[in-house]
Short mmCIF file of C-alpha atoms in Angstrom, two decimals:
data_model
loop_
_atom_site.label_atom_id
_atom_site.label_comp_id
_atom_site.label_asym_id
_atom_site.label_seq_id
_atom_site.Cartn_x
_atom_site.Cartn_y
_atom_site.Cartn_z
CA MET A 1 -21.13 17.42 156.22
CA LEU A 2 -20.24 15.30 153.17
CA GLU A 3 -22.49 12.55 154.48
CA THR A 4 -25.36 15.02 154.87
CA ILE A 5 -24.88 16.25 151.32
CA PHE A 6 -24.82 12.68 150.04
CA LEU A 7 -27.99 11.70 151.93
CA SER A 8 -29.74 14.87 150.76
CA LEU A 9 -28.83 14.16 147.13
CA LEU A 10 -29.87 10.51 147.52
CA GLY A 11 -33.16 11.41 149.21
CA GLY A 12 -33.82 13.97 146.50
CA ALA A 13 -33.02 11.46 143.74
CA LEU A 14 -35.49 8.99 145.30
CA ILE A 15 -38.17 11.70 145.43
CA GLY A 16 -37.41 12.45 141.76
CA ALA A 17 -37.59 8.74 140.89
CA ALA A 18 -40.94 8.40 142.68
CA ALA A 19 -42.35 11.39 140.78
CA SER A 20 -40.92 10.00 137.53
CA ILE A 21 -42.64 6.62 137.92
CA LEU A 22 -45.99 8.37 138.35
CA LEU A 23 -45.34 10.65 135.37
CA VAL A 24 -43.93 8.18 132.84
CA LEU A 25 -46.26 5.28 133.65
CA ASN A 26 -49.48 7.03 134.73
CA GLY A 27 -49.08 10.47 133.14
CA ARG A 28 -49.69 12.21 136.45
CA VAL A 29 -47.86 14.98 138.24
CA ALA A 30 -46.76 14.01 141.76
CA SER A 31 -47.87 17.22 143.46
CA VAL A 32 -48.55 15.88 146.95
CA SER A 33 -50.80 18.77 147.98
CA GLY A 34 -52.75 18.53 144.69
CA ILE A 35 -53.22 14.77 145.08
CA TYR A 36 -54.35 15.14 148.69
CA TYR A 37 -56.68 18.02 147.83
CA GLY A 38 -58.24 15.86 145.10
CA ILE A 39 -59.17 13.31 147.76
CA LEU A 40 -60.82 15.98 149.90
CA GLN A 41 -62.71 17.22 146.84
CA PHE A 42 -63.93 13.75 145.77
CA PHE A 43 -62.91 14.34 142.14
CA LYS A 44 -65.24 12.15 140.08
CA GLY A 45 -63.61 9.20 138.34
CA ASP A 46 -60.25 10.53 139.37
CA PHE A 47 -60.14 9.41 142.92
CA ALA A 48 -58.77 5.90 143.46
CA TRP A 49 -55.16 6.54 142.37
CA ARG A 50 -54.94 9.49 144.76
CA ILE A 51 -55.96 7.29 147.68
CA TYR A 52 -53.38 4.69 146.65
CA PHE A 53 -50.66 7.33 146.35
CA VAL A 54 -51.36 8.72 149.82
CA LEU A 55 -51.62 5.18 151.26
CA GLY A 56 -48.22 4.48 149.69
CA LEU A 57 -46.81 7.62 151.27
CA VAL A 58 -48.13 6.58 154.69
CA PHE A 59 -46.95 2.97 154.19
CA GLY A 60 -43.48 4.11 153.12
CA GLY A 61 -43.34 6.42 156.12
CA LEU A 62 -44.29 3.56 158.44
CA VAL A 63 -41.65 1.20 157.00
CA MET A 64 -38.98 3.88 157.32
CA PHE A 65 -40.09 4.78 160.86
CA LEU A 66 -39.94 1.14 162.00
CA ASN A 67 -36.45 0.68 160.52
CA PHE A 68 -34.91 4.12 161.09
CA PRO A 69 -36.80 5.78 163.95
CA SER A 70 -34.02 8.33 164.44
CA LEU A 71 -35.03 10.01 161.14
CA PHE A 72 -38.41 10.80 162.69
CA GLU A 73 -37.27 12.34 165.97
CA PRO A 74 -38.46 15.92 165.84
CA GLN A 75 -35.88 18.24 167.39
CA THR A 76 -37.87 21.33 166.65
CA ASP A 77 -38.40 24.34 168.90
CA ARG A 78 -41.78 25.04 167.30
CA SER A 79 -44.81 24.73 169.55
CA LEU A 80 -47.81 22.64 168.53
CA MET A 81 -49.66 25.93 168.17
CA ALA A 82 -47.09 27.24 165.64
CA ILE A 83 -47.16 23.93 163.75
CA SER A 84 -50.98 23.99 163.60
CA VAL A 85 -51.23 27.62 162.47
CA GLY A 86 -48.45 26.94 159.94
CA GLY A 87 -50.32 23.86 158.72
CA ILE A 88 -53.54 25.78 158.10
CA LEU A 89 -51.59 28.38 156.08
CA VAL A 90 -49.76 25.63 154.14
CA GLY A 91 -53.03 23.82 153.32
CA PHE A 92 -54.83 26.99 152.26
CA GLY A 93 -51.85 28.43 150.37
CA SER A 94 -51.05 25.21 148.52
CA VAL A 95 -54.54 25.10 147.02
CA LEU A 96 -54.71 28.82 146.21
CA GLY A 97 -51.16 28.76 144.80
CA SER A 98 -51.74 25.43 142.99
CA GLY A 99 -48.82 23.54 144.48
CA CYS A 100 -46.38 22.74 147.24
CA THR A 101 -42.66 22.14 147.65
CA ILE A 102 -42.84 18.95 145.57
CA GLY A 103 -45.49 20.15 143.10
CA HIS A 104 -43.78 23.42 142.20
CA GLY A 105 -40.27 22.80 143.54
CA VAL A 106 -39.66 19.40 141.96
CA CYS A 107 -42.30 18.69 139.28
CA GLY A 108 -42.76 22.28 138.09
CA LEU A 109 -39.08 23.19 137.99
CA SER A 110 -38.24 19.91 136.22
CA ARG A 111 -40.51 20.84 133.32
CA LYS A 112 -39.27 24.45 133.37
CA SER A 113 -42.65 25.94 134.27
CA LYS A 114 -42.52 29.72 134.70
CA ARG A 115 -45.45 29.58 137.11
CA SER A 116 -43.61 27.11 139.30
CA LEU A 117 -40.38 29.10 139.23
CA THR A 118 -42.36 32.16 140.33
CA ALA A 119 -44.08 30.17 143.09
CA VAL A 120 -40.77 28.74 144.36
CA VAL A 121 -39.10 32.16 144.52
CA VAL A 122 -42.14 33.61 146.31
CA PHE A 123 -42.64 30.82 148.86
CA LEU A 124 -38.92 30.61 149.53
CA ALA A 125 -38.80 34.36 150.25
CA ALA A 126 -41.92 34.16 152.45
CA GLY A 127 -40.52 31.10 154.25
CA ILE A 128 -37.19 32.81 154.94
CA ILE A 129 -38.95 35.91 156.28
CA ALA A 130 -41.31 33.86 158.48
CA ALA A 131 -38.56 31.58 159.87
CA ASN A 132 -36.23 34.49 160.68
CA LEU A 133 -39.00 36.57 162.26
CA TYR A 134 -40.17 33.60 164.32
CA SER A 135 -36.74 33.02 165.82
CA GLN A 136 -36.35 36.76 166.56
CA PHE A 137 -39.48 36.90 168.73
CA MET B 1 -63.25 -1.36 130.60
CA ASP B 2 -59.93 0.21 131.30
CA LYS B 3 -57.50 -2.70 131.49
CA HIS B 4 -54.73 -0.73 133.19
CA LYS B 5 -56.74 0.68 136.07
CA ILE B 6 -55.49 -1.77 138.70
CA LEU B 7 -51.94 -1.43 137.43
CA ARG B 8 -52.15 2.37 137.72
CA SER B 9 -53.38 2.10 141.31
CA LEU B 10 -50.44 -0.16 142.13
CA ILE B 11 -48.03 2.27 140.47
CA ALA B 12 -49.52 5.17 142.43
CA PHE B 13 -49.01 3.20 145.65
CA LEU B 14 -45.39 2.38 144.77
CA SER B 15 -44.71 5.99 143.78
CA GLY B 16 -46.08 7.21 147.12
CA ALA B 17 -44.06 4.62 149.06
CA LEU B 18 -40.84 5.46 147.22
CA MET B 19 -41.45 9.16 147.78
CA ALA B 20 -41.81 8.53 151.52
CA VAL B 21 -38.46 6.72 151.50
CA GLY B 22 -36.86 9.70 149.73
CA ILE B 23 -38.45 12.19 152.11
CA SER B 24 -37.17 10.27 155.16
CA VAL B 25 -33.66 9.76 153.72
CA ALA B 26 -33.51 13.50 152.97
CA GLU B 27 -34.77 14.08 156.54
CA LEU B 28 -37.64 16.29 155.44
CA THR B 29 -39.45 14.43 158.24
CA GLU B 30 -37.34 16.56 160.58
CA PRO B 31 -38.78 20.11 160.56
CA GLN B 32 -35.64 21.58 162.11
CA LYS B 33 -33.74 20.58 158.97
CA VAL B 34 -36.01 22.79 156.87
CA LEU B 35 -35.98 25.58 159.46
CA ASN B 36 -32.17 25.54 159.64
CA PHE B 37 -32.19 26.23 155.91
CA LEU B 38 -34.81 28.99 156.02
CA ASP B 39 -33.44 30.64 159.17
CA PHE B 40 -30.06 32.32 158.66
CA GLY B 41 -29.44 32.87 162.37
CA GLY B 42 -26.86 30.38 163.66
CA GLY B 43 -25.87 27.02 162.10
CA TRP B 44 -27.21 27.54 158.60
CA ASP B 45 -27.78 24.19 156.86
CA PRO B 46 -27.78 24.27 153.04
CA SER B 47 -28.67 20.59 152.57
CA LEU B 48 -32.25 21.31 151.42
CA VAL B 49 -30.73 22.69 148.21
CA PHE B 50 -29.13 19.32 147.54
CA VAL B 51 -32.47 17.55 148.02
CA PHE B 52 -33.94 19.65 145.21
CA ILE B 53 -30.87 19.26 143.00
CA GLY B 54 -31.10 15.46 143.39
CA ALA B 55 -34.83 15.40 142.68
CA ILE B 56 -34.78 17.72 139.68
CA ALA B 57 -31.72 16.00 138.17
CA VAL B 58 -33.77 12.79 137.96
CA HIS B 59 -37.23 14.18 137.22
CA PHE B 60 -36.06 16.52 134.46
CA PHE B 61 -35.22 13.50 132.27
CA ALA B 62 -38.58 11.88 133.01
CA PHE B 63 -40.32 14.96 131.58
CA LYS B 64 -38.02 14.99 128.57
CA TYR B 65 -38.78 11.33 127.92
CA VAL B 66 -42.53 11.54 128.44
CA PHE B 67 -42.90 14.66 126.27
CA LYS B 68 -41.12 12.78 123.48
CA GLN B 69 -43.41 9.76 123.92
CA LYS B 70 -46.46 12.11 123.98
CA LYS B 71 -48.34 9.74 126.30
CA PRO B 72 -47.71 7.69 129.43
CA LEU B 73 -47.20 3.93 129.25
CA PHE B 74 -50.38 2.87 131.05
CA ASP B 75 -52.83 5.65 130.29
CA THR B 76 -54.22 7.36 127.21
CA LYS B 77 -52.95 10.88 127.87
CA LEU B 78 -50.65 13.03 129.94
CA ARG B 79 -52.39 15.12 132.56
CA ILE B 80 -50.07 18.03 133.04
CA PRO B 81 -51.14 21.51 134.19
CA GLU B 82 -51.94 23.71 131.20
CA VAL B 83 -52.26 27.09 132.88
CA LYS B 84 -49.39 29.32 131.75
CA ASN B 85 -50.03 32.79 133.11
CA ILE B 86 -48.86 34.11 136.43
CA THR B 87 -52.01 34.93 138.37
CA PRO B 88 -52.61 36.82 141.62
CA SER B 89 -53.80 33.50 143.15
CA LEU B 90 -50.42 31.91 142.38
CA ILE B 91 -48.53 34.73 144.08
CA ILE B 92 -50.82 35.18 147.10
CA GLY B 93 -51.16 31.41 147.59
CA SER B 94 -47.38 30.99 147.47
CA ILE B 95 -46.89 33.78 150.02
CA ILE B 96 -49.38 32.12 152.40
CA PHE B 97 -47.80 28.71 151.78
CA GLY B 98 -44.30 30.07 152.42
CA LEU B 99 -45.31 31.77 155.67
CA GLY B 100 -46.84 28.53 156.95
CA TRP B 101 -43.76 26.58 155.84
CA GLY B 102 -41.41 28.96 157.64
CA ILE B 103 -43.51 28.99 160.83
CA SER B 104 -43.93 25.20 161.05
CA GLY B 105 -40.98 23.64 159.18
CA TYR B 106 -43.36 21.11 157.61
CA SER B 107 -44.74 20.77 154.10
CA PRO B 108 -47.66 18.52 153.05
CA GLU B 109 -45.48 15.56 152.01
CA SER B 110 -43.41 15.62 155.20
CA GLY B 111 -46.50 15.72 157.42
CA LEU B 112 -48.16 12.83 155.57
CA THR B 113 -44.95 10.78 155.69
CA ALA B 114 -44.12 11.44 159.35
CA PHE B 115 -47.45 11.29 161.17
CA VAL B 116 -47.24 7.48 161.54
CA SER B 117 -44.39 8.05 164.00
CA GLY B 118 -47.12 9.00 166.48
CA ASP B 119 -45.46 12.32 167.21
CA TRP B 120 -47.93 15.15 167.77
CA GLY B 121 -46.09 17.59 165.47
CA PRO B 122 -46.78 15.87 162.13
CA ILE B 123 -50.21 14.70 163.34
CA ALA B 124 -51.26 18.26 164.19
CA PHE B 125 -49.73 19.51 160.93
CA THR B 126 -51.60 16.95 158.79
CA ILE B 127 -54.90 17.78 160.48
CA ALA B 128 -54.14 21.49 160.01
CA ILE B 129 -53.45 21.26 156.25
CA THR B 130 -56.75 19.38 155.90
CA VAL B 131 -58.51 22.20 157.74
CA GLY B 132 -56.73 24.80 155.58
CA MET B 133 -57.75 23.04 152.35
CA ILE B 134 -61.36 22.69 153.46
CA ALA B 135 -61.34 26.36 154.50
CA HIS B 136 -60.16 27.26 150.99
CA HIS B 137 -62.96 25.16 149.50
CA PHE B 138 -65.64 27.04 151.43
CA LEU B 139 -64.10 30.50 151.11
CA LYS B 140 -63.22 30.46 147.40
CA PRO B 141 -66.69 31.55 146.17
CA LEU B 142 -65.74 34.92 147.74
CA TRP B 143 -63.15 35.56 145.02
CA GLU B 144 -63.79 33.02 142.26
CA LYS B 145 -66.59 32.62 139.76
CA PRO B 146 -67.99 29.06 139.77
CA LYS B 147 -66.61 28.24 136.31
CA ASP B 148 -63.05 28.72 137.53
CA LEU B 149 -63.28 25.99 140.12
CA ILE B 150 -60.64 23.61 138.87
CA GLY B 151 -58.60 21.40 141.10
CA GLU B 152 -54.91 21.14 140.42
CA ASP B 153 -53.25 23.28 137.81
CA LEU B 154 -49.72 24.02 138.90
#
């Protein structure tokens, strides 16, 4: 348990450090869904860095997968159907709600945004309801 | 010519790569980890809370620092969301997001980090968020006036 807490804190600190680099050096918020949506939208003159960020995310994922494949073993009971339906809702909701777990949960809360606090409380409540209902049926 | 453009691209790449390392170390690549936090039935796992504590503890100081500096090191201005009011879109979007999160156990960053493992879960999830975002793009004229079409304002 202590090891899990330590790894969670460490992983979180690395996520925070990654977001901090982007903020302090480039002046950008590391909202992953926002960055990815910007690529799909072809934002004019505001495009290249988003591609590089997502490439970095994929590259980092690949390096970690090759070195620690056990971290990537999904032990989930969710069907591909549930994952796909969930994904469509996550994609749609992240754009409509202007953020995701990192965007609102890390970047927004770190700058004490009331909008992000509201979003986190709401998506946490919805997530808890959905996860509990799913495992009931 | 913007002399820092290449540097900013490199920084964006490094930021993404470091974030992927953090996401894997925190095991957000493992949807069951998230689901065991959201689902109270049997074997509740609080570790997701520690991920956010770790991240905010670091990032909070970055905001403090950058607000004091007024501008980032390699660009002319900070681009931080300016919208302040709590809108129906924020609430409804967050409800939809949360439902999808609780059904799948994935969020955008975990899907994008994990799909290189070749597992169908994160691959399907990443394709699905792309579909959901494109669906939003085509459906939004139903409830938005054209002038409101702005990309990312948290």
